[in-house]
mmCIF file of C-alpha atoms in Angstrom:
data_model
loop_
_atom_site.group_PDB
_atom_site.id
_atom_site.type_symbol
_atom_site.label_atom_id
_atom_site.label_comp_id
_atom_site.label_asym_id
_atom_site.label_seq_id
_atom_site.Cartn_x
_atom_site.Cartn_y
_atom_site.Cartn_z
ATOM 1 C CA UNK A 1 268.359 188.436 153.625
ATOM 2 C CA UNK A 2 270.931 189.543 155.806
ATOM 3 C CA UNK A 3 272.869 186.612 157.543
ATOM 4 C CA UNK A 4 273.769 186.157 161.169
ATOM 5 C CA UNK A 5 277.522 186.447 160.943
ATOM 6 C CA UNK A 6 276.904 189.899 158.416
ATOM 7 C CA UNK A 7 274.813 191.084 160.858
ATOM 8 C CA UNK A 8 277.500 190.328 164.047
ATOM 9 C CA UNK A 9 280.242 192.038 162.204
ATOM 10 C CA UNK A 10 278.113 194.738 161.786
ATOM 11 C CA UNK A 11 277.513 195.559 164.968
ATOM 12 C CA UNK A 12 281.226 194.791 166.112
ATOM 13 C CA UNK A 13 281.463 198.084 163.781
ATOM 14 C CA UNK A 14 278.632 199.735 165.373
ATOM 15 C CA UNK A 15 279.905 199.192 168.830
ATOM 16 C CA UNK A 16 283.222 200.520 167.812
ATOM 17 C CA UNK A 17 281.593 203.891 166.142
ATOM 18 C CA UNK A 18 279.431 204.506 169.459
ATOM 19 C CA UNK A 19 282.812 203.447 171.637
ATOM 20 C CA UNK A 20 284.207 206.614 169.349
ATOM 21 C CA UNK A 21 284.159 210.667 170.134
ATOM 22 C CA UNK A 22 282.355 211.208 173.470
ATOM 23 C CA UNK A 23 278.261 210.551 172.850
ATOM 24 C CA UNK A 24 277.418 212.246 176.425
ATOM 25 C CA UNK A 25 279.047 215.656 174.623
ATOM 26 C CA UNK A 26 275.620 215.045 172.231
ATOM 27 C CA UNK A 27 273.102 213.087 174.231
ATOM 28 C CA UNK A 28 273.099 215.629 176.929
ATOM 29 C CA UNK A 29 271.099 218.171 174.823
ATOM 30 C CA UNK A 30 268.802 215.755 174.203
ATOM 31 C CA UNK A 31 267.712 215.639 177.743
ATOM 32 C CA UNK A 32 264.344 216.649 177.003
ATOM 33 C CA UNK A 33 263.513 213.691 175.090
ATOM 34 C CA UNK A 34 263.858 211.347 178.088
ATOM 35 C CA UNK A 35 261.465 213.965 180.313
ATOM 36 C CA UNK A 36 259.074 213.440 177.778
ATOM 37 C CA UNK A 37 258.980 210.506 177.348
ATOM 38 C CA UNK A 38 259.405 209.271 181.178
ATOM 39 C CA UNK A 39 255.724 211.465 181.030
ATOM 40 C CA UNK A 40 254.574 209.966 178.377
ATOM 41 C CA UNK A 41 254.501 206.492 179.557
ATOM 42 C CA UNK A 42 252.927 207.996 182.929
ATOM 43 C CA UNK A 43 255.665 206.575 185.466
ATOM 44 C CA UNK A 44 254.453 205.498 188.985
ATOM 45 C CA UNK A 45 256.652 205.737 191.970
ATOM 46 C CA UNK A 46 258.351 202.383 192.521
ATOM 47 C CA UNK A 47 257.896 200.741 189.187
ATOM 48 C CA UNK A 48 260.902 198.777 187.800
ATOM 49 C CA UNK A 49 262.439 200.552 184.254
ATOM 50 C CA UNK A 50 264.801 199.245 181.450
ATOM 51 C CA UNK A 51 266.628 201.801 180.113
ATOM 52 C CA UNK A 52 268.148 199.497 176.893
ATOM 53 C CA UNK A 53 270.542 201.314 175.113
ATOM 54 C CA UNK A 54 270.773 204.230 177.006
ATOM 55 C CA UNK A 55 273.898 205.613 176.532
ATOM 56 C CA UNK A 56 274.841 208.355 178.588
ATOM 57 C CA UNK A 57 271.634 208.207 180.478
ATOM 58 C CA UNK A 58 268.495 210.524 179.538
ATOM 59 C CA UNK A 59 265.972 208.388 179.965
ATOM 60 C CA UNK A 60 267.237 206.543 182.572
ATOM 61 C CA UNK A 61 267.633 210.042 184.785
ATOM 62 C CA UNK A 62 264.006 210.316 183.816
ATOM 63 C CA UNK A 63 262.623 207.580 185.091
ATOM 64 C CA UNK A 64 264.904 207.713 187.993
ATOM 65 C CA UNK A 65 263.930 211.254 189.041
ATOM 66 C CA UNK A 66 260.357 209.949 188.920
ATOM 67 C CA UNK A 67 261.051 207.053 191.362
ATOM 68 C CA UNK A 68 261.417 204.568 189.426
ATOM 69 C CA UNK A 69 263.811 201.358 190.030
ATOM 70 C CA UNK A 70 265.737 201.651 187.389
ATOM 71 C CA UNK A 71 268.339 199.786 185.200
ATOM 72 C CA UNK A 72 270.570 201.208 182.574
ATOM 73 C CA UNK A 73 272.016 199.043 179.701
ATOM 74 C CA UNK A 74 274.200 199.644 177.428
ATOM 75 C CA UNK A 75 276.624 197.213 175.022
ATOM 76 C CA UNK A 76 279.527 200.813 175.193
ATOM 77 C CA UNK A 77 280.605 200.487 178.868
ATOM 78 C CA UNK A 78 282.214 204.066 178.607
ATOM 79 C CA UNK A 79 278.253 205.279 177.931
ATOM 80 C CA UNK A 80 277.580 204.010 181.194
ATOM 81 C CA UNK A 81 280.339 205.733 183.059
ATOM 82 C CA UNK A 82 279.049 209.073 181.827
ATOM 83 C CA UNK A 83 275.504 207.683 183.331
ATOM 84 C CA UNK A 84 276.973 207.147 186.375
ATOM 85 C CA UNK A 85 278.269 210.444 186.838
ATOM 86 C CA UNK A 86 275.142 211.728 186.148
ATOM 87 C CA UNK A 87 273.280 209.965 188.581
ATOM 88 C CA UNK A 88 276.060 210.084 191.352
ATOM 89 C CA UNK A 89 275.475 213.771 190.997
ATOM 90 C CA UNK A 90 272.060 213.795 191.336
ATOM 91 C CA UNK A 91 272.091 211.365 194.107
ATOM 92 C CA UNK A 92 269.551 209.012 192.322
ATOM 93 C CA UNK A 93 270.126 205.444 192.764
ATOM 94 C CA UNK A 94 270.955 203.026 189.590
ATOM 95 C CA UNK A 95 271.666 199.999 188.802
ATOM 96 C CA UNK A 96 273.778 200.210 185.410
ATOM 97 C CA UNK A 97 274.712 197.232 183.608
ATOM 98 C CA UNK A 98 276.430 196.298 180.508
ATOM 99 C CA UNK A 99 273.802 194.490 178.349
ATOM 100 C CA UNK A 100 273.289 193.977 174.504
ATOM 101 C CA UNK A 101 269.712 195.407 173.444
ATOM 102 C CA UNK A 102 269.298 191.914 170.713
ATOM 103 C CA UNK A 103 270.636 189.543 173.824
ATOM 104 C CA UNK A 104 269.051 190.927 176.927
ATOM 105 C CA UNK A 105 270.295 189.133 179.930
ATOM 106 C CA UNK A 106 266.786 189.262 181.834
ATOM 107 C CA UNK A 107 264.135 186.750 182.802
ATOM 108 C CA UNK A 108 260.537 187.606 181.203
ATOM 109 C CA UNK A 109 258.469 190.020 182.614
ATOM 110 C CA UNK A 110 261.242 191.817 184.648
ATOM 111 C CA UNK A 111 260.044 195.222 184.048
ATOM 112 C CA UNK A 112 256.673 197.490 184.286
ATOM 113 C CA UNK A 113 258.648 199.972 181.628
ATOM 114 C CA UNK A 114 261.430 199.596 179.363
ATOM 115 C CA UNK A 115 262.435 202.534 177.906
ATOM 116 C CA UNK A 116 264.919 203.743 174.713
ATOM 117 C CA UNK A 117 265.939 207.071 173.537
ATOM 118 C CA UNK A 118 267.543 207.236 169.891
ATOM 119 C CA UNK A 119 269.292 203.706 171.263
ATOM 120 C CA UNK A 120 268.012 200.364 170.145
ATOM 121 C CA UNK A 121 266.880 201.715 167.303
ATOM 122 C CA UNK A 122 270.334 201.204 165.813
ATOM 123 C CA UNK A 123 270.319 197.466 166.249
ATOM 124 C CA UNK A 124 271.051 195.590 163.357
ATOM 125 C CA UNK A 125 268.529 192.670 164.245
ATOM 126 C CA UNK A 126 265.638 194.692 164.438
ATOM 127 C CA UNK A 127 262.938 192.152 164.909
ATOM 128 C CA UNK A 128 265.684 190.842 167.359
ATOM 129 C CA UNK A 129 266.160 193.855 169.663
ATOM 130 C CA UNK A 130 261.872 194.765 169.340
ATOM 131 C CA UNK A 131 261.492 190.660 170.388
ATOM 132 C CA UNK A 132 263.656 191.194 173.395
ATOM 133 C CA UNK A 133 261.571 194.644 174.513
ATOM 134 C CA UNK A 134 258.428 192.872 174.586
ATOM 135 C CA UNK A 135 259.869 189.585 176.251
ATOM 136 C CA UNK A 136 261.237 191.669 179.216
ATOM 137 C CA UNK A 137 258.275 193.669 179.957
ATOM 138 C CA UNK A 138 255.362 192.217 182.021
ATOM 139 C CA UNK A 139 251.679 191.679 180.364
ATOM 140 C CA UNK A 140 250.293 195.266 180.812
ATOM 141 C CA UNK A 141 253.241 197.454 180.913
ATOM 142 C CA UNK A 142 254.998 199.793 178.801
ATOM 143 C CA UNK A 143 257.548 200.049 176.101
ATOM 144 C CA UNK A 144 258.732 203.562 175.395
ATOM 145 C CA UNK A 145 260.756 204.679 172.388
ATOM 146 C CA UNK A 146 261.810 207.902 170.409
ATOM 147 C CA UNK A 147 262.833 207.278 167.820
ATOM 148 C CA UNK A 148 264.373 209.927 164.564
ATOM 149 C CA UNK A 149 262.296 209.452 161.490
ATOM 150 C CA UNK A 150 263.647 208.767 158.079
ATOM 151 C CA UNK A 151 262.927 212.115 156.882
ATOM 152 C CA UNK A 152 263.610 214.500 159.797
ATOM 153 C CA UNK A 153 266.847 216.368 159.807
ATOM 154 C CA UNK A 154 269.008 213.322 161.640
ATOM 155 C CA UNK A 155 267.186 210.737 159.983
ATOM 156 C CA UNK A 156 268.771 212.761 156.215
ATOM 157 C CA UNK A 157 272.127 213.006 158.163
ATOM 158 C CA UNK A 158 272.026 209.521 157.841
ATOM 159 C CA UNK A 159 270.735 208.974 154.415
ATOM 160 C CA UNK A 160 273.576 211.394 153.510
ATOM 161 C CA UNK A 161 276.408 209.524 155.300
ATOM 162 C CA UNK A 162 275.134 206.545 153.577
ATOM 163 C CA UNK A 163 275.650 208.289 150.211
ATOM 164 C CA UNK A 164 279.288 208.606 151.219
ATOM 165 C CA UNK A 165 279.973 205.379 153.076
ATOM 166 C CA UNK A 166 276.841 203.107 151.195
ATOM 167 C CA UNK A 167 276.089 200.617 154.381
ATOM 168 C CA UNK A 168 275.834 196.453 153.589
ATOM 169 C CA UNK A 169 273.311 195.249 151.358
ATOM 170 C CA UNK A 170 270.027 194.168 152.701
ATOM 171 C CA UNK A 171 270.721 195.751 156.631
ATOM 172 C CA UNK A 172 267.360 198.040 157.187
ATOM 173 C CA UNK A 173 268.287 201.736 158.102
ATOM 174 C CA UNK A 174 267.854 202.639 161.801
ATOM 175 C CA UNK A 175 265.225 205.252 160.891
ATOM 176 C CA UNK A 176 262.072 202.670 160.154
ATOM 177 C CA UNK A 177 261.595 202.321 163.508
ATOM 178 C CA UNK A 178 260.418 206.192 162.949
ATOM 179 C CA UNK A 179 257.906 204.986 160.500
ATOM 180 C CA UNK A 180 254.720 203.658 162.619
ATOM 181 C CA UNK A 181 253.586 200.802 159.942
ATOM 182 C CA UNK A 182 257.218 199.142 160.926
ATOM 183 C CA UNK A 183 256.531 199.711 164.406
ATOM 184 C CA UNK A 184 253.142 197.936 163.707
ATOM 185 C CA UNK A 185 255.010 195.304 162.216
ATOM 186 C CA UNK A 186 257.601 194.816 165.000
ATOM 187 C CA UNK A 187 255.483 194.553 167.969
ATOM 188 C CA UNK A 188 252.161 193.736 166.667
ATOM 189 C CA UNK A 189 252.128 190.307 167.830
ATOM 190 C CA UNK A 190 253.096 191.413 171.436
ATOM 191 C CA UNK A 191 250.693 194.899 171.987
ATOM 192 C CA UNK A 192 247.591 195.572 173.110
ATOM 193 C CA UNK A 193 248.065 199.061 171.789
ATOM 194 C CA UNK A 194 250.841 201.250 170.220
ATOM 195 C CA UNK A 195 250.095 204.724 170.235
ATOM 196 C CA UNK A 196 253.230 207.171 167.612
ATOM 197 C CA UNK A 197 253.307 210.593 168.410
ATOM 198 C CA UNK A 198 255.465 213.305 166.070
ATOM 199 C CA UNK A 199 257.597 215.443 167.840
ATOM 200 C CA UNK A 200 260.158 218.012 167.113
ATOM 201 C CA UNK A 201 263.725 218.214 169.169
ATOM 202 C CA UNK A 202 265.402 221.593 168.344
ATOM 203 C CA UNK A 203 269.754 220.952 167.712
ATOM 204 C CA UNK A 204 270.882 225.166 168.788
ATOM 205 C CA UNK A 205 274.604 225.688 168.091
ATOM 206 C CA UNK A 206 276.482 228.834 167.170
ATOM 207 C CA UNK A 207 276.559 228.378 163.073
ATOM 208 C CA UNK A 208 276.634 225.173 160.969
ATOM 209 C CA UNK A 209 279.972 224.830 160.635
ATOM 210 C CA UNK A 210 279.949 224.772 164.955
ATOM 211 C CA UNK A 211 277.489 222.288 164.419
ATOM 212 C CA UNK A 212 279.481 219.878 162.122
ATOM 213 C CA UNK A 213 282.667 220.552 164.617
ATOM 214 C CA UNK A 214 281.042 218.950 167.867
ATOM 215 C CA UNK A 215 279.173 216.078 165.819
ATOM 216 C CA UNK A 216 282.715 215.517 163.477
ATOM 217 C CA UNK A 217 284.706 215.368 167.211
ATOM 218 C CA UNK A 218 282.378 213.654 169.748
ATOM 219 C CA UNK A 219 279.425 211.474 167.764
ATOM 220 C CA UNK A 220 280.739 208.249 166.868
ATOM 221 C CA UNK A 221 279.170 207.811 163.293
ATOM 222 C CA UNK A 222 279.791 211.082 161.987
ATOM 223 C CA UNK A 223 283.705 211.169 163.934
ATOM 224 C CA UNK A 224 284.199 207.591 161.763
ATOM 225 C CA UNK A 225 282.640 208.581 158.732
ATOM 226 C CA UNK A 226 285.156 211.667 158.215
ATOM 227 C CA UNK A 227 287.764 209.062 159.616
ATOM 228 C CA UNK A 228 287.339 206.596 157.076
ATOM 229 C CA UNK A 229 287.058 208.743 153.819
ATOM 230 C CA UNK A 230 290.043 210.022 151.958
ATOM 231 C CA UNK A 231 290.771 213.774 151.896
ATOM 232 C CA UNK A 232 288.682 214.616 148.914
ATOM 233 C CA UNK A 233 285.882 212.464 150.065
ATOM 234 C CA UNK A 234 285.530 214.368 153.352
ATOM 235 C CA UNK A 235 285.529 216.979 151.656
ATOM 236 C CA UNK A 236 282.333 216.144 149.598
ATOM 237 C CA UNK A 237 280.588 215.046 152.892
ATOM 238 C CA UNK A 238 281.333 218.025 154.763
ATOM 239 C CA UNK A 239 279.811 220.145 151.928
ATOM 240 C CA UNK A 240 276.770 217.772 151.976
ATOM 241 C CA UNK A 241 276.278 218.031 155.533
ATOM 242 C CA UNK A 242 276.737 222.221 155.558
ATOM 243 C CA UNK A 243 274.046 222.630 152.734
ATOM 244 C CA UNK A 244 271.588 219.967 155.103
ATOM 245 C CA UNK A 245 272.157 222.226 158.160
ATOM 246 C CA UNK A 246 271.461 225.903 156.320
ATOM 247 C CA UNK A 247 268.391 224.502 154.511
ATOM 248 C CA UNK A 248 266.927 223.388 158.152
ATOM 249 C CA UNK A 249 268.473 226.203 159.995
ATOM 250 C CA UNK A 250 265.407 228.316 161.157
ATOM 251 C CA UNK A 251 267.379 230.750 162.688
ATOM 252 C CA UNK A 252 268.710 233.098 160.261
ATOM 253 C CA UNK A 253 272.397 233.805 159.480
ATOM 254 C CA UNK A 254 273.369 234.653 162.728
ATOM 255 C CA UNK A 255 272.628 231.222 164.681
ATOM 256 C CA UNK A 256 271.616 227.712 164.081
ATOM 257 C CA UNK A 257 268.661 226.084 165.402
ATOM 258 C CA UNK A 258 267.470 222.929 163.715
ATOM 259 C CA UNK A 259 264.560 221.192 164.192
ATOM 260 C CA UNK A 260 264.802 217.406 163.759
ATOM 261 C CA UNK A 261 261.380 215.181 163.966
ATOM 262 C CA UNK A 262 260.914 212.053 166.215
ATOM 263 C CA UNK A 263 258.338 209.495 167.240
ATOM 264 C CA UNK A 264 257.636 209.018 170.823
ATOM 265 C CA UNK A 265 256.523 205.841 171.463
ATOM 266 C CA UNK A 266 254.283 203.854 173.664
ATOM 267 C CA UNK A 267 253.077 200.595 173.547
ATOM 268 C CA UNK A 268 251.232 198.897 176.129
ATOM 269 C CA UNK A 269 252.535 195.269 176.343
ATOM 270 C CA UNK A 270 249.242 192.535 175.768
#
């Protein structure tokens, strides 16, 4: 078992990998994910959302652009400037707010929908962070999530970082909450009903090795796994990460376009 103050430090490191590159450069391709999942969970005009974890804002433009009264949380205040811009742009009003996903500063039942895109799933207190969903959201409303899966192409760019850099003993990798028997486990005591649905997101860059630029540069765990491994080591994990991104390339030699596999989530809070 994983203690508290093992689990703390870890996600002082977290919060410093996510603080790192410039996420929004990423998490604005991903835009679709939010849409989908805003639909999935079947958003009425009006309705109060959580965004937890949200990052540079996907799902929170999602709900927002759906009329929902909507907060955005995230424990990277920089995430939420990017959010900010979005929304300013779009003219949408949100409330943003600085807010750990384990240590949610809201009463119970705040919210008819609390959403998270690829966000709390990175939480090192998982039962923690799935407690605090459920306690937020009111007796008949929704939690949505999308989530990578362990063995979808970001859930084995993981799995190959952790070759390089091996993470703590006993901390549970961010991709179970992309297996649905964990997700059973998680929030079984507080749903009426989960429903998992597998989806496909589609990564389309110029080549692999344009690919592995942007993600080295602007995404915080890849930018501070490079940063943190000797010359020869980086070395190995670039080559790792090349040969993952040709064998899922579906696009031939002249372009990349990998297809990565998610859950989208809904559970319907008892």
């Amino acid at each position: 078992m994983t203690s508290a103050i093992d689990l703390n430090a870890l996600k002082s490191k977290q919060m410093a990998s996510w603080a790192s590159g410039d996420y929004a450069v990423i998490g604005t391709t991903l835009q679709l994910v939010g849409e989908l999942l805003a639909e999935a969970c079947d958003l009425r005009h009006g309705e109060t959302v959580l965004d937890v974890a949200a990052g540079n804002g996907n799902a929170t433009l999602a709900a927002a652009r759906r009329g929902g009264r909507v907060t955005s949380t995230d424990y990277v205040a920089a995430l939420l400037e990017r959010g900010q811009e979005r929304a300013r742009a779009e003219r949408l009003e949100v409330n943003f707010q600085a807010a750990d996903a384990e240590n949610l500063p809201f009463a119970n039942a705040s919210f008819d929908v609390v959403l998270s895109t690829f966000g709390v799933m990175f939480t090192p207190d998982q039962a923690k962070a799935a407690s605090e969903l459920a306690r937020v959201c009111r007796p008949g409303g929704r939690i949505g999530l999308a989530n990578w899966t362990p063995d979808g192409f970001i859930g084995q760019v993981f799995k190959t970082l952790g070759r390089h850099l091996p993470p703590p003993p006993g901390v549970q990798p961010p991709s179970l909450w992309g297996v649905e028997s964990h997700l059973r486990e998680l929030f079984d005591d507080s749903a009426r009903e989960i429903s998992v649905a597998r989806r496909l997101h589609n990564f389309r860059y110029q080549s692999a090795a344009h690919f592995l630029e942007v993600f080295r540069t602007w995404y915080g765990p890849v930018h501070k796994a490079f940063a943190a491994l000797p010359e020869d080591g980086a070395a190995a994990l670039e080559r790792d990460l090349m040969e993952l991104l040709e064998r899922y390339n579906r696009a031939g030699p002249e372009s990349l376009i990998v297809p990565s596999e998610y859950v989208e989530v809904v559970i319907t809070r008892r």
